[in-house]
Amino acid sequence: MAKIELVLGDITTLKVDAIVNAANNSLLGGGGVDGAIHRAAGTELLDYCRSLKGCETGQAKITPGFNLPCRYVIHTVGPVWHGGDKGEPELLKSCYVKSLELANQYQLDTLAFPAISCGVYGYPAEQATKICIRTIHDKLNQSPMSLQTVLLVSFDARMHQHYQQTLTEFTTA
Ligand code: ADP
């Protein structure tokens, strides 16, 4: 059975099949994890992303990893938090579903997610981690998936603690 693991660190350093980028609609780079991924991948990633003509919120697109240690980057666009009644939960769930489906299409074994929407986009971490873990768990169990390991990567201890708490609640429920 595929497993979910928690990692505290920089997602750009991981030697996995693919890392997920919390991108914006333009796919042309930005701050936070998006900026870090583009810096580490090199300008070829930006050139490639230009050809993709953007991405809608809740959707995902795949590119090579270029100078990154991972083979692919899956770019998904999380929702901006506007209080929770503007479709944010469904859109955040869709980011995880579409990214997992792309990973499966490419027959990937290991995938690493950052905390989509939990930075500049302002999604409350407690609610986001619940959606993240529930969605990944259901998807991995629902259909035959190539994925064996899904890493949930936090850049700071606070986010990591939210994941730990949610995962504990989830597995003991
Ligand atoms: P969003 O715009 O979707 O909120 P951000 O990049 O602002 O995206 O933040 C998403 C999450 O990624 C935050 O929890 C942030 O701390 C984290 N993050 C930022 N840089 C990195 C990195 N290099 N590796 C892993 N996570 C990161």
mmCIF file of C-alpha atoms in Angstrom, residues 79-139:
data_model
loop_
_atom_site.group_PDB
_atom_site.id
_atom_site.type_symbol
_atom_site.label_atom_id
_atom_site.label_comp_id
_atom_site.label_asym_id
_atom_site.label_seq_id
_atom_site.Cartn_x
_atom_site.Cartn_y
_atom_site.Cartn_z
ATOM 1 C CA PRO A 79 -7.050 28.935 -4.358
ATOM 2 C CA VAL A 80 -6.514 32.256 -2.624
ATOM 3 C CA TRP A 81 -8.287 32.142 0.753
ATOM 4 C CA HIS A 82 -11.310 34.466 0.794
ATOM 5 C CA GLY A 83 -12.994 33.138 3.932
ATOM 6 C CA GLY A 84 -13.833 29.619 2.773
ATOM 7 C CA ASP A 85 -17.179 30.076 1.032
ATOM 8 C CA LYS A 86 -15.829 30.913 -2.410
ATOM 9 C CA GLY A 87 -15.151 27.311 -3.404
ATOM 10 C CA GLU A 88 -11.735 27.192 -1.725
ATOM 11 C CA PRO A 89 -12.071 23.658 -0.248
ATOM 12 C CA GLU A 90 -13.168 22.143 -3.584
ATOM 13 C CA LEU A 91 -10.421 23.951 -5.478
ATOM 14 C CA LEU A 92 -7.739 22.890 -3.009
ATOM 15 C CA LYS A 93 -8.956 19.295 -3.177
ATOM 16 C CA SER A 94 -8.860 19.488 -6.962
ATOM 17 C CA CYS A 95 -5.180 20.554 -6.856
ATOM 18 C CA TYR A 96 -4.307 17.340 -5.023
ATOM 19 C CA VAL A 97 -6.534 15.147 -7.218
ATOM 20 C CA LYS A 98 -5.251 16.565 -10.523
ATOM 21 C CA SER A 99 -1.617 16.352 -9.389
ATOM 22 C CA LEU A 100 -2.030 12.730 -8.298
ATOM 23 C CA GLU A 101 -3.753 11.873 -11.579
ATOM 24 C CA LEU A 102 -0.895 13.390 -13.588
ATOM 25 C CA ALA A 103 1.638 11.463 -11.486
ATOM 26 C CA ASN A 104 -0.266 8.285 -12.233
ATOM 27 C CA GLN A 105 -0.465 9.034 -15.952
ATOM 28 C CA TYR A 106 3.329 9.374 -15.958
ATOM 29 C CA GLN A 107 3.624 6.176 -13.881
ATOM 30 C CA LEU A 108 5.535 7.942 -11.126
ATOM 31 C CA ASP A 109 6.558 6.197 -7.937
ATOM 32 C CA THR A 110 7.340 9.084 -5.575
ATOM 33 C CA LEU A 111 5.734 12.513 -5.388
ATOM 34 C CA ALA A 112 6.332 15.435 -3.000
ATOM 35 C CA PHE A 113 3.790 18.171 -2.251
ATOM 36 C CA PRO A 114 4.382 21.547 -0.593
ATOM 37 C CA ALA A 115 1.550 22.978 1.549
ATOM 38 C CA ILE A 116 -0.439 24.352 -1.393
ATOM 39 C CA SER A 117 -2.119 27.722 -0.679
ATOM 40 C CA CYS A 118 -0.765 27.849 2.904
ATOM 41 C CA GLY A 119 1.721 30.660 2.262
ATOM 42 C CA VAL A 120 0.896 33.912 0.490
ATOM 43 C CA TYR A 121 -2.543 32.544 -0.540
ATOM 44 C CA GLY A 122 -3.506 32.452 3.140
ATOM 45 C CA TYR A 123 -5.339 29.121 3.487
ATOM 46 C CA PRO A 124 -5.644 28.206 7.205
ATOM 47 C CA ALA A 125 -3.112 25.427 7.798
ATOM 48 C CA GLU A 126 -5.351 23.258 9.940
ATOM 49 C CA GLN A 127 -8.102 23.148 7.328
ATOM 50 C CA ALA A 128 -5.687 22.734 4.442
ATOM 51 C CA THR A 129 -3.864 19.769 5.998
ATOM 52 C CA LYS A 130 -7.191 17.984 6.567
ATOM 53 C CA ILE A 131 -8.179 18.373 2.914
ATOM 54 C CA CYS A 132 -4.693 17.374 1.789
ATOM 55 C CA ILE A 133 -4.420 14.175 3.819
ATOM 56 C CA ARG A 134 -8.028 13.047 3.282
ATOM 57 C CA THR A 135 -7.810 13.602 -0.484
ATOM 58 C CA ILE A 136 -4.476 11.829 -0.918
ATOM 59 C CA HIS A 137 -5.537 8.928 1.270
ATOM 60 C CA ASP A 138 -8.814 8.454 -0.623
ATOM 61 C CA LYS A 139 -7.200 8.731 -4.027
#
